[in-house]
Amino acid sequence: MSPAVINLPFLYQERIKQLEHKLRAKEERIVVLETENAALHLKLAECRGQTGRSGNEAAQFYELYKEEKSLRTIMNIGIVQLHITMQSLTQSLQNLRLSAVEHAQEIQHQFKHYFQLLLNPLQMMQTKNQFLQELQARVTILDESFQEVSERYKKEKQRRKILHNRLIELKGNIRVNCRIRPLLPFDRQADSLSIQDRHGDFSEVTFSPDDETVLVKCCRPGHPITDRTFQFERVFSACESQHSVFEEVRPLLTSVLDGYNVCIMAYGQTGSGKTYTMMGPHSDDNATLPKEMCLGIIPRAAEELFWLILEKPPGSYYVEVSIIEVYNNDIFDLLAQDCYGELGVKRDVITTKEGKIEVPFLTYESVENAVELLNLVQKGLQLRVKQPTLVHAHSSRSHLVVTLTIKTYFASSHAVGLPDGERLKKQTTMKLQLVDLAGSECVGMSGVKGAALRETSFINRSLSALSDVLGALSEQRSHIPYRNSRLTHLLQDSIGGDAKLLVMLCISPCQRFTTESLQTLGFGTRARQVSRAPAKKINQTLCNKSK
C-alpha cells in the first residue's frame, strides 16, 4: 500500500478494504462462472455431437426401413411365385406317381417273365451242382489213388534204376556203335572212275543190311569182290537222323545221375562225320534241315542232363565243365588264360596215389544250364586246331575232351549235434566225358605237308596207342601201355577203369576210303573184345558244408 493511501482517513481505509474484499469476491465469482461456462460449453458440444449422431442413425434407420420395405415387396412376389411353382410341382409329382405305378406294374410283369426264364437254368444248375459234388467226391477218391500210385511210382522208379543199370551191364560196359555217313558230292567226284567202271553206277561199298551189321564189299584189282561183315551193338545207316543216334546215348545219361562214370567217344578217319555226330554241322554248312534237328550228341546230352537234374531236389546237383585239347601229344586247357591273356594253357596228366588220373591246375567252370555249357564248348571249339586237307575242309588236328563233373550232395543222418554253422553231407562226384578224336588219315590221300604232316604223325601215333591199349585189355595182358600216349593216359580211367564206355565208330561208305573204314571197324571189333568187370557205382563220401 502506498504512503498516500496510508495517510487517508480511517473511514476511507475501511471503505477501501470492503471494496477490495468485494472485488476479490467478484473475481472469485467470475472464475467460478467462467468454469461453469466452460463446462456448459463442453456439455453443449457433447449434446450437439449426440444430436448429430442421432440424426445419422435416424437416416440409417430410414434407409433400412426403405430396404426392408423393398425386401418385403420382393418376398411377397417370391412367395407368390413359389406358391405357383409348388402347385406345378405338386401336379408333376402326381403325374410321376401315376407313371411310377404304371412302370412298377410293367416291371413286376417283366420280373415274373424273367424269373420264369431263370427258373429252368437254376434247376439245371442245381442238378449240375449235385453232379459237381459227385465229381468232387470222385476227385477225392482219385487223389487218394494218385497218392498211392505216386508211392508205387517211386518204388518202381528205384526198381527201374536198378534194372536199367543191369541192362547196361548186360549189354557190356564197353559198347560199340557204328555210323555210316551218306555219300557226299566230293565222294562221287573222287569215286567216279573206281566205282562206275566196276558197277556201272555210283554205289556204296559199305552199308548196313540190318541195325547190328556192317557189310563191306572189298574190291581189289584181279580179285573177285568179297564181303566182310562186322557185328556191333547198334549200326546206324546213312539215312538215320541225329535223334536216332542220341536215343542210343540217352540211357547212359541216366546212369551218370545214378552214380556212374560215363565216356562217349567218336572214332574214325578224317571226314567220316565224327564232329558232326558229336556236335552237329559246321556253322558254314548249308544244311537243308533245321539246326535243331542236326544237333549232335554233346548239345543233346547237355539238354537231357539238365532236364534230368530238374527232376531232382533243388540245389542237390552241381555241374562243372572242363575242356582239354590233346595236340601233338601235348595237353592244353582251353578254358585257362596264360599271362598274356591267351586261352589254351599247356597242362600235364599224372596218376595220383589212389591210382586215379588227374590234370593238375585244370580249369573248371560252373554251369547252371545247357546254354552256359554249350557256350563254353563253342569257345573251346573255336580254339581247336583245324587244317583243311584234300579229304576234309574242316579237319580237326587235335583230340577234344569235354568233361562234365557232376557233384551231388545228400544230407547225412549224422548231421544231428553239429554246430549251427555246419552240416554234414554225403558227396558223390560223377564224370561224363565226351571225346571227339582227331581222324586217322593216309598222308598220300590227304596231301598234307610241313606242320600238318607232323600233326598227322602225332594223330596216327596216338590213335595207334589207343588201339594198342584196347588190344592189351582184350588179351588181358599184365601191362597195359596207357603211358605210350598222353591221350591214352588221359582216358585211362574211362578205357580201363570202371566207367561205362560207348565208342561211336564213324565210317565213309565210298570205295576210296575202304582201307580206312576197315581199320576203323577192326578197332571197334577189338574194343568189343575187351572184358571188364561191371561198372561200379561211385561211393558217397562225407563232407562238412557251411550253411
Coordinates of C-alpha atoms in Angstrom, one line a residue:
M1 CA 0.0 0.0 0.0
S2 CA 1.4 3.4 -0.9
P3 CA 2.2 6.0 1.6
A4 CA -0.5 8.3 0.2
V5 CA -3.2 5.8 0.9
I6 CA -1.9 5.2 4.5
N7 CA -2.4 8.8 5.3
L8 CA -6.1 8.8 4.3
P9 CA -8.6 8.8 6.9
F10 CA -9.7 5.6 8.6
L11 CA -13.1 5.6 7.0
Y12 CA -11.8 5.6 3.6
Q13 CA -9.4 2.9 4.6
E14 CA -12.3 0.7 5.8
R15 CA -14.2 1.5 2.6
I16 CA -11.3 0.6 0.5
K17 CA -10.9 -2.7 2.4
Q18 CA -14.6 -3.5 1.8
L19 CA -14.3 -2.6 -1.8
E20 CA -11.2 -4.7 -2.1
H21 CA -13.0 -7.6 -0.4
K22 CA -16.0 -7.3 -2.8
L23 CA -13.6 -7.1 -5.7
R24 CA -11.9 -10.3 -4.6
A25 CA -15.3 -12.0 -4.2
K26 CA -16.4 -10.8 -7.6
E27 CA -13.2 -12.0 -9.1
E28 CA -13.7 -15.4 -7.5
R29 CA -17.3 -15.4 -8.8
I30 CA -16.0 -14.6 -12.3
V31 CA -13.6 -17.6 -12.1
V32 CA -16.4 -19.9 -11.0
L33 CA -18.7 -18.6 -13.7
E34 CA -16.0 -19.0 -16.3
T35 CA -15.5 -22.5 -15.1
E36 CA -19.2 -23.2 -15.3
N37 CA -19.3 -21.6 -18.7
A38 CA -16.5 -23.8 -19.9
A39 CA -18.3 -26.9 -18.5
L40 CA -21.6 -25.7 -20.2
H41 CA -19.7 -25.2 -23.5
L42 CA -18.4 -28.8 -23.2
K43 CA -21.8 -30.1 -22.4
L44 CA -23.2 -28.1 -25.3
A45 CA -20.6 -29.6 -27.6
E46 CA -21.5 -33.1 -26.3
C47 CA -25.2 -32.5 -26.9
R48 CA -24.5 -31.2 -30.3
G49 CA -22.4 -34.4 -31.0
Q50 CA -25.2 -36.6 -29.7
T51 CA -27.7 -34.7 -31.8
G52 CA -25.6 -35.3 -34.9
R53 CA -25.3 -39.0 -34.2
S54 CA -29.0 -39.3 -33.6
G55 CA -29.5 -37.7 -37.0
N56 CA -27.2 -40.1 -38.7
E57 CA -28.8 -43.1 -37.0
A58 CA -32.2 -41.8 -38.0
A59 CA -31.0 -41.5 -41.6
Q60 CA -29.7 -45.0 -41.4
F61 CA -32.9 -46.3 -39.8
Y62 CA -34.8 -44.6 -42.6
E63 CA -32.6 -46.3 -45.2
L64 CA -33.0 -49.6 -43.5
Y65 CA -36.7 -49.1 -43.4
K66 CA -36.8 -48.4 -47.2
E67 CA -34.7 -51.5 -47.8
E68 CA -36.9 -53.6 -45.6
K69 CA -40.0 -52.4 -47.4
S70 CA -38.4 -53.3 -50.8
L71 CA -37.4 -56.7 -49.4
R72 CA -40.9 -57.3 -48.2
T73 CA -42.2 -56.5 -51.6
I74 CA -39.7 -58.8 -53.2
M75 CA -40.5 -61.6 -50.7
N76 CA -44.2 -61.2 -51.4
I77 CA -43.6 -61.6 -55.1
G78 CA -41.3 -64.6 -54.4
I79 CA -43.9 -66.2 -52.2
V80 CA -46.4 -65.9 -54.9
Q81 CA -44.0 -67.4 -57.5
L82 CA -43.1 -70.1 -55.1
H83 CA -46.7 -70.9 -54.5
I84 CA -47.2 -71.2 -58.2
T85 CA -44.1 -73.4 -58.6
M86 CA -45.3 -75.6 -55.7
Q87 CA -48.6 -76.1 -57.4
S88 CA -46.8 -77.0 -60.7
L89 CA -44.5 -79.4 -58.8
T90 CA -47.5 -81.0 -57.0
Q91 CA -49.1 -81.6 -60.3
S92 CA -45.9 -83.1 -61.8
L93 CA -45.5 -85.3 -58.7
Q94 CA -49.0 -86.6 -59.1
N95 CA -48.1 -87.4 -62.8
L96 CA -44.9 -89.1 -61.7
R97 CA -46.8 -91.2 -59.2
L98 CA -49.1 -92.3 -61.8
S99 CA -46.2 -93.1 -64.2
A100 CA -44.3 -94.9 -61.4
V101 CA -47.3 -97.1 -60.7
E102 CA -47.5 -98.0 -64.4
H103 CA -43.8 -98.7 -64.5
A104 CA -43.9 -100.8 -61.3
Q105 CA -46.7 -102.8 -62.8
E106 CA -44.7 -103.3 -66.0
I107 CA -41.5 -104.2 -64.1
Q108 CA -43.5 -106.7 -62.0
H109 CA -44.8 -108.3 -65.1
Q110 CA -41.3 -108.4 -66.6
F111 CA -39.8 -109.8 -63.4
K112 CA -42.3 -112.6 -63.4
H113 CA -41.4 -113.3 -67.0
Y114 CA -37.6 -113.3 -66.4
F115 CA -38.0 -115.2 -63.2
Q116 CA -39.8 -117.9 -65.2
L117 CA -36.9 -117.8 -67.7
L118 CA -34.3 -118.2 -64.9
L119 CA -36.1 -120.9 -63.1
N120 CA -35.1 -123.6 -65.6
P121 CA -31.4 -122.7 -65.6
L122 CA -31.4 -122.6 -61.8
Q123 CA -32.9 -126.0 -61.7
M124 CA -30.2 -127.1 -64.2
M125 CA -27.5 -125.5 -62.1
Q126 CA -28.9 -127.3 -59.0
T127 CA -28.7 -130.6 -61.0
K128 CA -25.1 -129.7 -62.1
N129 CA -24.2 -128.8 -58.6
Q130 CA -25.2 -132.2 -57.4
F131 CA -23.2 -133.6 -60.3
L132 CA -20.2 -131.5 -59.3
Q133 CA -20.4 -132.7 -55.7
E134 CA -20.3 -136.2 -57.1
L135 CA -17.3 -135.3 -59.2
Q136 CA -15.6 -133.8 -56.2
A137 CA -16.1 -137.0 -54.3
R138 CA -14.7 -138.9 -57.2
V139 CA -11.7 -136.4 -57.3
T140 CA -11.1 -137.1 -53.7
I141 CA -11.1 -140.8 -54.4
L142 CA -8.8 -140.3 -57.4
D143 CA -6.5 -138.1 -55.3
E144 CA -6.1 -140.8 -52.8
S145 CA -5.5 -143.3 -55.6
F146 CA -2.9 -140.8 -57.1
Q147 CA -1.0 -140.7 -53.8
E148 CA -1.0 -144.5 -53.7
V149 CA 0.2 -144.6 -57.3
S150 CA 2.9 -142.0 -56.6
E151 CA 4.3 -144.1 -53.8
R152 CA 4.2 -147.1 -56.1
Y153 CA 5.9 -144.9 -58.9
K154 CA 8.7 -144.0 -56.5
K155 CA 9.3 -147.7 -55.8
E156 CA 9.1 -148.6 -59.5
K157 CA 11.4 -145.7 -60.3
Q158 CA 14.0 -147.1 -57.9
R159 CA 13.5 -150.5 -59.3
R160 CA 13.8 -149.2 -62.9
K161 CA 17.2 -147.6 -62.0
I162 CA 18.4 -151.0 -60.8
L163 CA 17.1 -152.8 -63.9
H164 CA 18.4 -150.1 -66.2
N165 CA 21.9 -150.3 -64.9
R166 CA 21.7 -154.1 -65.0
L167 CA 20.6 -153.9 -68.6
I168 CA 23.5 -151.6 -69.5
E169 CA 25.9 -154.0 -67.8
L170 CA 24.4 -157.0 -69.7
K171 CA 25.0 -155.0 -72.9
G172 CA 28.6 -154.5 -71.9
N173 CA 30.4 -151.8 -70.1
I174 CA 32.3 -151.1 -73.4
R175 CA 29.6 -150.7 -76.1
V176 CA 30.5 -150.1 -79.7
N177 CA 28.1 -148.5 -82.2
C178 CA 28.8 -147.7 -85.8
R179 CA 27.5 -144.9 -88.0
I180 CA 27.8 -144.8 -91.8
R181 CA 27.7 -141.4 -93.2
P182 CA 25.9 -140.7 -96.5
L183 CA 27.7 -140.2 -99.8
L184 CA 28.7 -136.6 -100.4
P185 CA 29.3 -134.8 -103.7
F186 CA 33.0 -134.9 -103.0
D187 CA 32.8 -138.7 -102.7
R188 CA 31.0 -139.0 -106.1
Q189 CA 33.8 -137.0 -107.8
A190 CA 36.6 -138.9 -106.2
D191 CA 35.0 -142.3 -106.9
S192 CA 33.7 -141.6 -110.4
L193 CA 36.2 -143.9 -112.1
S194 CA 36.8 -146.5 -109.4
I195 CA 33.1 -147.3 -108.8
Q196 CA 31.4 -146.6 -112.1
D197 CA 33.9 -148.7 -114.1
R198 CA 33.1 -151.7 -111.9
H199 CA 29.4 -151.4 -111.2
G200 CA 28.1 -149.2 -114.0
D201 CA 26.7 -146.6 -111.5
F202 CA 27.5 -144.9 -108.2
S203 CA 27.0 -147.4 -105.4
E204 CA 28.1 -147.7 -101.8
V205 CA 30.6 -150.4 -100.9
T206 CA 30.0 -150.1 -97.2
F207 CA 26.4 -150.2 -95.8
S208 CA 24.3 -151.8 -93.1
P209 CA 22.0 -154.7 -94.1
D210 CA 20.4 -154.5 -90.6
D211 CA 20.8 -152.4 -87.4
E212 CA 23.6 -154.6 -86.0
T213 CA 25.7 -155.4 -89.0
V214 CA 28.2 -153.6 -91.3
L215 CA 28.9 -155.1 -94.7
V216 CA 32.0 -154.0 -96.7
K217 CA 32.4 -155.0 -100.4
C218 CA 36.1 -155.4 -100.8
C219 CA 37.2 -154.8 -104.4
R220 CA 40.8 -155.4 -105.4
P221 CA 42.1 -155.5 -108.9
G222 CA 42.3 -159.0 -110.2
H223 CA 40.3 -160.5 -107.4
P224 CA 36.6 -161.2 -107.0
I225 CA 34.5 -159.0 -104.8
T226 CA 34.4 -160.3 -101.3
D227 CA 32.1 -159.4 -98.5
R228 CA 33.3 -158.7 -94.9
T229 CA 30.8 -158.3 -92.1
F230 CA 31.2 -156.8 -88.7
Q231 CA 28.8 -157.0 -85.8
F232 CA 28.2 -154.2 -83.3
E233 CA 25.6 -153.3 -80.6
R234 CA 24.0 -150.8 -83.0
V235 CA 24.6 -149.8 -86.6
F236 CA 23.2 -146.6 -88.0
S237 CA 22.7 -146.4 -91.7
A238 CA 23.3 -143.2 -93.8
C239 CA 19.6 -142.2 -93.7
E240 CA 19.2 -142.3 -89.9
S241 CA 19.0 -139.0 -88.0
Q242 CA 20.9 -137.4 -85.2
H243 CA 17.9 -138.1 -83.0
S244 CA 18.2 -141.8 -83.6
V245 CA 21.9 -141.8 -82.7
F246 CA 21.2 -139.9 -79.5
E247 CA 18.4 -142.3 -78.4
E248 CA 21.1 -144.9 -78.0
V249 CA 23.1 -142.5 -75.9
R250 CA 20.2 -141.3 -73.7
P251 CA 20.2 -144.2 -71.2
L252 CA 23.9 -143.5 -70.3
L253 CA 23.0 -140.0 -69.1
T254 CA 20.6 -141.6 -66.6
S255 CA 23.4 -143.8 -65.5
V256 CA 25.5 -140.7 -64.8
L257 CA 22.9 -139.3 -62.3
D258 CA 22.6 -142.8 -60.9
G259 CA 26.2 -142.6 -59.8
Y260 CA 28.3 -144.0 -62.7
N261 CA 31.2 -142.5 -64.7
V262 CA 30.4 -142.5 -68.5
C263 CA 32.6 -141.8 -71.5
I264 CA 31.3 -141.4 -75.1
M265 CA 34.0 -141.4 -77.7
A266 CA 33.8 -140.8 -81.5
Y267 CA 36.4 -142.7 -83.6
G268 CA 37.1 -142.8 -87.3
Q269 CA 39.1 -141.4 -90.2
T270 CA 39.1 -137.7 -91.2
G271 CA 35.9 -136.7 -92.9
S272 CA 33.9 -139.6 -91.6
G273 CA 31.4 -137.5 -89.6
K274 CA 32.8 -137.6 -86.0
T275 CA 32.4 -133.9 -85.2
Y276 CA 29.1 -133.9 -87.0
T277 CA 27.9 -136.8 -84.8
M278 CA 29.3 -135.2 -81.6
M279 CA 28.4 -131.5 -82.2
G280 CA 26.4 -131.1 -85.4
P281 CA 27.1 -129.3 -88.6
H282 CA 29.7 -126.6 -89.0
S283 CA 28.4 -123.0 -88.9
D284 CA 29.1 -122.5 -92.6
D285 CA 27.5 -125.8 -93.7
N286 CA 24.4 -125.4 -95.9
A287 CA 22.2 -127.8 -94.0
T288 CA 18.8 -128.5 -95.6
L289 CA 17.3 -129.5 -92.2
P290 CA 16.6 -127.1 -89.3
K291 CA 19.5 -126.7 -87.0
E292 CA 17.6 -128.2 -84.0
M293 CA 17.3 -131.5 -85.9
C294 CA 21.0 -131.5 -86.8
L295 CA 22.3 -131.1 -83.2
G296 CA 24.8 -133.7 -82.2
I297 CA 25.4 -135.8 -79.1
I298 CA 27.1 -133.1 -77.0
P299 CA 24.3 -130.4 -77.2
R300 CA 21.6 -133.0 -76.8
A301 CA 23.3 -134.6 -73.9
A302 CA 23.7 -131.2 -72.2
E303 CA 19.9 -130.5 -72.5
E304 CA 19.0 -134.0 -71.4
L305 CA 21.3 -133.9 -68.4
F306 CA 19.9 -130.6 -67.1
W307 CA 16.3 -131.9 -67.7
L308 CA 17.2 -134.9 -65.5
I309 CA 18.7 -132.6 -62.9
L310 CA 15.5 -130.5 -62.8
E311 CA 13.6 -133.6 -61.6
K312 CA 15.9 -133.8 -58.6
P313 CA 15.7 -131.8 -55.4
P314 CA 16.8 -128.1 -56.0
G315 CA 20.4 -127.4 -55.1
S316 CA 21.4 -131.1 -54.8
Y317 CA 23.4 -131.3 -58.1
Y318 CA 26.2 -129.0 -59.3
V319 CA 27.8 -129.3 -62.7
E320 CA 31.3 -128.1 -63.7
V321 CA 32.9 -128.3 -67.2
S322 CA 36.5 -128.6 -68.4
I323 CA 37.7 -128.7 -72.0
I324 CA 41.0 -130.3 -72.9
E325 CA 42.7 -130.4 -76.3
V326 CA 45.4 -133.1 -77.0
Y327 CA 47.5 -131.6 -79.8
N328 CA 50.8 -133.0 -80.9
N329 CA 50.8 -135.2 -77.8
D330 CA 50.5 -132.2 -75.5
I331 CA 47.6 -131.3 -73.3
F332 CA 46.1 -127.8 -73.4
D333 CA 43.5 -126.4 -71.1
L334 CA 41.2 -124.4 -73.4
L335 CA 39.4 -122.6 -70.6
A336 CA 42.6 -121.2 -69.0
Q337 CA 44.4 -118.0 -69.9
D338 CA 48.2 -117.5 -69.8
C339 CA 50.0 -114.4 -68.6
Y340 CA 49.3 -112.7 -71.9
G341 CA 45.6 -113.3 -71.8
E342 CA 45.7 -116.0 -74.4
L343 CA 43.4 -119.0 -74.0
G344 CA 44.8 -122.5 -74.1
V345 CA 47.4 -123.2 -71.4
K346 CA 49.6 -126.3 -71.5
R347 CA 49.0 -128.9 -68.8
D348 CA 50.2 -132.3 -67.8
V349 CA 48.5 -135.5 -66.8
I350 CA 49.5 -137.5 -63.7
T351 CA 48.4 -140.6 -61.8
T352 CA 47.6 -140.0 -58.2
K353 CA 48.5 -142.2 -55.2
E354 CA 45.0 -143.6 -55.4
G355 CA 45.6 -144.7 -59.0
K356 CA 43.3 -142.0 -60.5
I357 CA 44.1 -139.8 -63.5
E358 CA 44.4 -136.1 -62.8
V359 CA 45.3 -133.0 -64.7
P360 CA 46.8 -130.5 -62.1
F361 CA 45.6 -126.9 -62.2
L362 CA 42.9 -127.8 -64.8
T363 CA 40.2 -125.1 -65.1
Y364 CA 36.7 -126.0 -64.1
E365 CA 33.8 -123.6 -64.9
S366 CA 30.5 -124.0 -63.1
V367 CA 27.4 -124.1 -65.3
E368 CA 23.7 -123.9 -64.3
N369 CA 22.1 -124.8 -67.6
A370 CA 22.7 -126.2 -71.1
V371 CA 23.1 -122.8 -72.7
E372 CA 26.1 -121.9 -70.4
L373 CA 27.6 -125.3 -71.0
L374 CA 27.3 -125.0 -74.8
N375 CA 28.7 -121.5 -74.8
L376 CA 31.9 -122.8 -73.2
V377 CA 32.1 -125.8 -75.6
Q378 CA 31.7 -123.4 -78.6
K379 CA 34.5 -121.3 -77.1
G380 CA 36.7 -124.4 -76.9
L381 CA 35.8 -125.4 -80.5
Q382 CA 36.9 -122.0 -81.8
L383 CA 40.3 -122.6 -80.2
R384 CA 40.6 -126.1 -81.5
V385 CA 43.3 -126.5 -84.1
K386 CA 41.9 -127.2 -87.6
Q387 CA 43.5 -127.6 -91.0
P388 CA 41.9 -128.1 -94.4
T389 CA 43.1 -131.2 -96.3
L390 CA 42.2 -132.8 -99.6
V391 CA 39.9 -135.2 -97.6
H392 CA 38.1 -132.7 -95.3
A393 CA 37.9 -128.9 -95.4
H394 CA 37.5 -128.7 -91.6
S395 CA 39.9 -131.5 -90.5
S396 CA 40.5 -131.4 -86.7
R397 CA 44.2 -131.7 -85.9
S398 CA 43.7 -132.5 -82.2
H399 CA 41.6 -134.7 -79.9
L400 CA 38.9 -132.8 -77.9
V401 CA 37.8 -134.0 -74.5
V402 CA 34.8 -132.2 -72.8
T403 CA 34.4 -133.4 -69.2
L404 CA 31.3 -132.7 -67.2
T405 CA 31.8 -133.2 -63.5
I406 CA 28.5 -133.7 -61.6
K407 CA 28.6 -133.3 -57.9
T408 CA 25.6 -134.3 -55.8
Y409 CA 25.0 -133.6 -52.1
F410 CA 22.6 -135.5 -49.8
A411 CA 22.1 -134.6 -46.1
S412 CA 23.5 -137.2 -43.8
S413 CA 21.8 -138.7 -40.8
H414 CA 25.0 -137.9 -38.8
A415 CA 24.2 -134.2 -39.1
V416 CA 22.5 -134.2 -35.7
G417 CA 24.6 -132.5 -33.0
L418 CA 26.8 -130.4 -35.3
P419 CA 27.3 -126.7 -34.7
D420 CA 24.7 -124.4 -36.2
G421 CA 27.1 -123.1 -38.9
E422 CA 27.9 -126.6 -40.3
R423 CA 26.1 -129.6 -41.6
L424 CA 27.3 -133.0 -42.7
K425 CA 26.5 -134.1 -46.2
K426 CA 27.2 -137.1 -48.4
Q427 CA 29.0 -136.1 -51.6
T428 CA 29.2 -138.1 -54.9
T429 CA 31.2 -137.0 -57.9
M430 CA 30.4 -138.4 -61.3
K431 CA 32.1 -137.7 -64.7
L432 CA 30.7 -137.6 -68.2
Q433 CA 33.4 -137.4 -70.8
L434 CA 32.6 -136.5 -74.4
V435 CA 35.5 -137.2 -76.7
D436 CA 35.8 -136.1 -80.3
L437 CA 39.0 -137.8 -81.5
A438 CA 41.0 -136.5 -84.4
G439 CA 40.7 -138.5 -87.5
S440 CA 43.2 -141.0 -88.7
E441 CA 44.3 -140.3 -92.3
C442 CA 46.6 -141.5 -95.1
V443 CA 49.2 -138.9 -95.9
G444 CA 49.2 -139.6 -99.6
M445 CA 45.4 -139.2 -99.7
S446 CA 45.1 -136.1 -97.5
G447 CA 48.0 -134.3 -99.2
V448 CA 49.3 -132.7 -96.0
K449 CA 52.8 -131.2 -95.8
G450 CA 55.0 -129.4 -93.3
A451 CA 53.4 -128.7 -90.0
A452 CA 50.2 -130.5 -91.0
L453 CA 52.3 -133.6 -91.8
R454 CA 53.8 -133.5 -88.2
E455 CA 50.3 -133.2 -86.8
T456 CA 49.1 -136.2 -88.8
S457 CA 52.0 -138.2 -87.4
F458 CA 51.1 -137.4 -83.8
I459 CA 47.4 -138.1 -84.5
N460 CA 48.1 -141.5 -86.0
R461 CA 50.5 -142.4 -83.2
S462 CA 48.0 -141.5 -80.5
L463 CA 45.3 -143.5 -82.2
S464 CA 47.7 -146.4 -82.7
A465 CA 48.4 -146.2 -78.9
L466 CA 44.7 -146.3 -78.2
S467 CA 44.4 -149.4 -80.4
D468 CA 47.3 -151.0 -78.5
V469 CA 45.7 -150.3 -75.2
L470 CA 42.5 -152.0 -76.3
G471 CA 44.5 -154.9 -77.7
A472 CA 46.3 -155.3 -74.4
L473 CA 43.0 -155.2 -72.5
S474 CA 41.3 -157.7 -74.8
E475 CA 44.3 -160.1 -74.4
Q476 CA 44.3 -159.4 -70.6
R477 CA 48.0 -158.6 -70.5
S478 CA 49.6 -157.8 -67.2
H479 CA 50.9 -154.5 -68.6
I480 CA 48.6 -152.0 -70.3
P481 CA 50.6 -149.3 -72.2
Y482 CA 48.5 -146.3 -71.2
R483 CA 51.5 -144.0 -71.0
N484 CA 52.6 -144.5 -74.5
S485 CA 50.5 -141.5 -75.4
R486 CA 49.0 -138.6 -73.4
L487 CA 45.7 -139.4 -75.0
T488 CA 45.5 -142.9 -73.5
H489 CA 47.0 -141.7 -70.2
L490 CA 44.2 -139.1 -70.0
L491 CA 41.5 -141.6 -70.9
Q492 CA 42.9 -144.4 -68.7
D493 CA 40.0 -144.3 -66.2
S494 CA 37.4 -144.4 -69.0
I495 CA 39.0 -147.1 -71.1
G496 CA 40.4 -149.5 -68.5
G497 CA 38.6 -148.3 -65.3
D498 CA 35.1 -148.7 -64.1
A499 CA 33.4 -146.2 -66.4
K500 CA 30.7 -147.1 -68.9
L501 CA 32.3 -146.6 -72.3
L502 CA 30.5 -146.0 -75.6
V503 CA 32.6 -146.0 -78.8
M504 CA 30.9 -144.5 -81.8
L505 CA 32.6 -145.6 -85.0
C506 CA 32.2 -143.3 -87.9
I507 CA 33.0 -144.6 -91.4
S508 CA 32.6 -143.5 -95.0
P509 CA 30.6 -145.6 -97.5
C510 CA 32.6 -145.0 -100.6
Q511 CA 35.2 -147.2 -102.3
R512 CA 38.1 -144.7 -101.9
F513 CA 38.1 -145.0 -98.1
T514 CA 37.6 -148.7 -97.8
T515 CA 41.0 -149.3 -96.2
E516 CA 40.4 -146.6 -93.6
S517 CA 36.9 -148.0 -93.0
L518 CA 38.2 -151.5 -92.4
Q519 CA 40.8 -150.1 -90.0
T520 CA 38.1 -148.3 -88.0
L521 CA 35.9 -151.4 -88.0
G522 CA 38.8 -153.5 -86.8
F523 CA 39.4 -151.0 -84.0
G524 CA 35.7 -151.4 -83.0
T525 CA 35.9 -155.2 -83.1
R526 CA 39.0 -155.1 -80.8
A527 CA 37.1 -152.8 -78.4
R528 CA 34.2 -155.2 -78.2
Q529 CA 36.6 -158.0 -77.2
V530 CA 37.7 -156.1 -74.1
S531 CA 36.3 -157.9 -71.0
R532 CA 36.0 -155.7 -67.9
A533 CA 34.3 -156.0 -64.6
P534 CA 30.9 -154.4 -64.3
A535 CA 30.9 -150.7 -63.8
K536 CA 30.9 -149.7 -60.1
K537 CA 28.6 -147.1 -58.6
I538 CA 30.7 -144.3 -57.1
N539 CA 30.7 -144.4 -53.3
Q540 CA 29.5 -141.5 -51.3
T541 CA 31.9 -139.5 -49.2
L542 CA 31.1 -137.4 -46.2
C543 CA 32.0 -133.7 -46.2
N544 CA 31.2 -130.7 -44.0
K545 CA 29.4 -127.8 -45.7
S546 CA 28.6 -124.4 -44.2
K547 CA 25.0 -123.3 -44.4

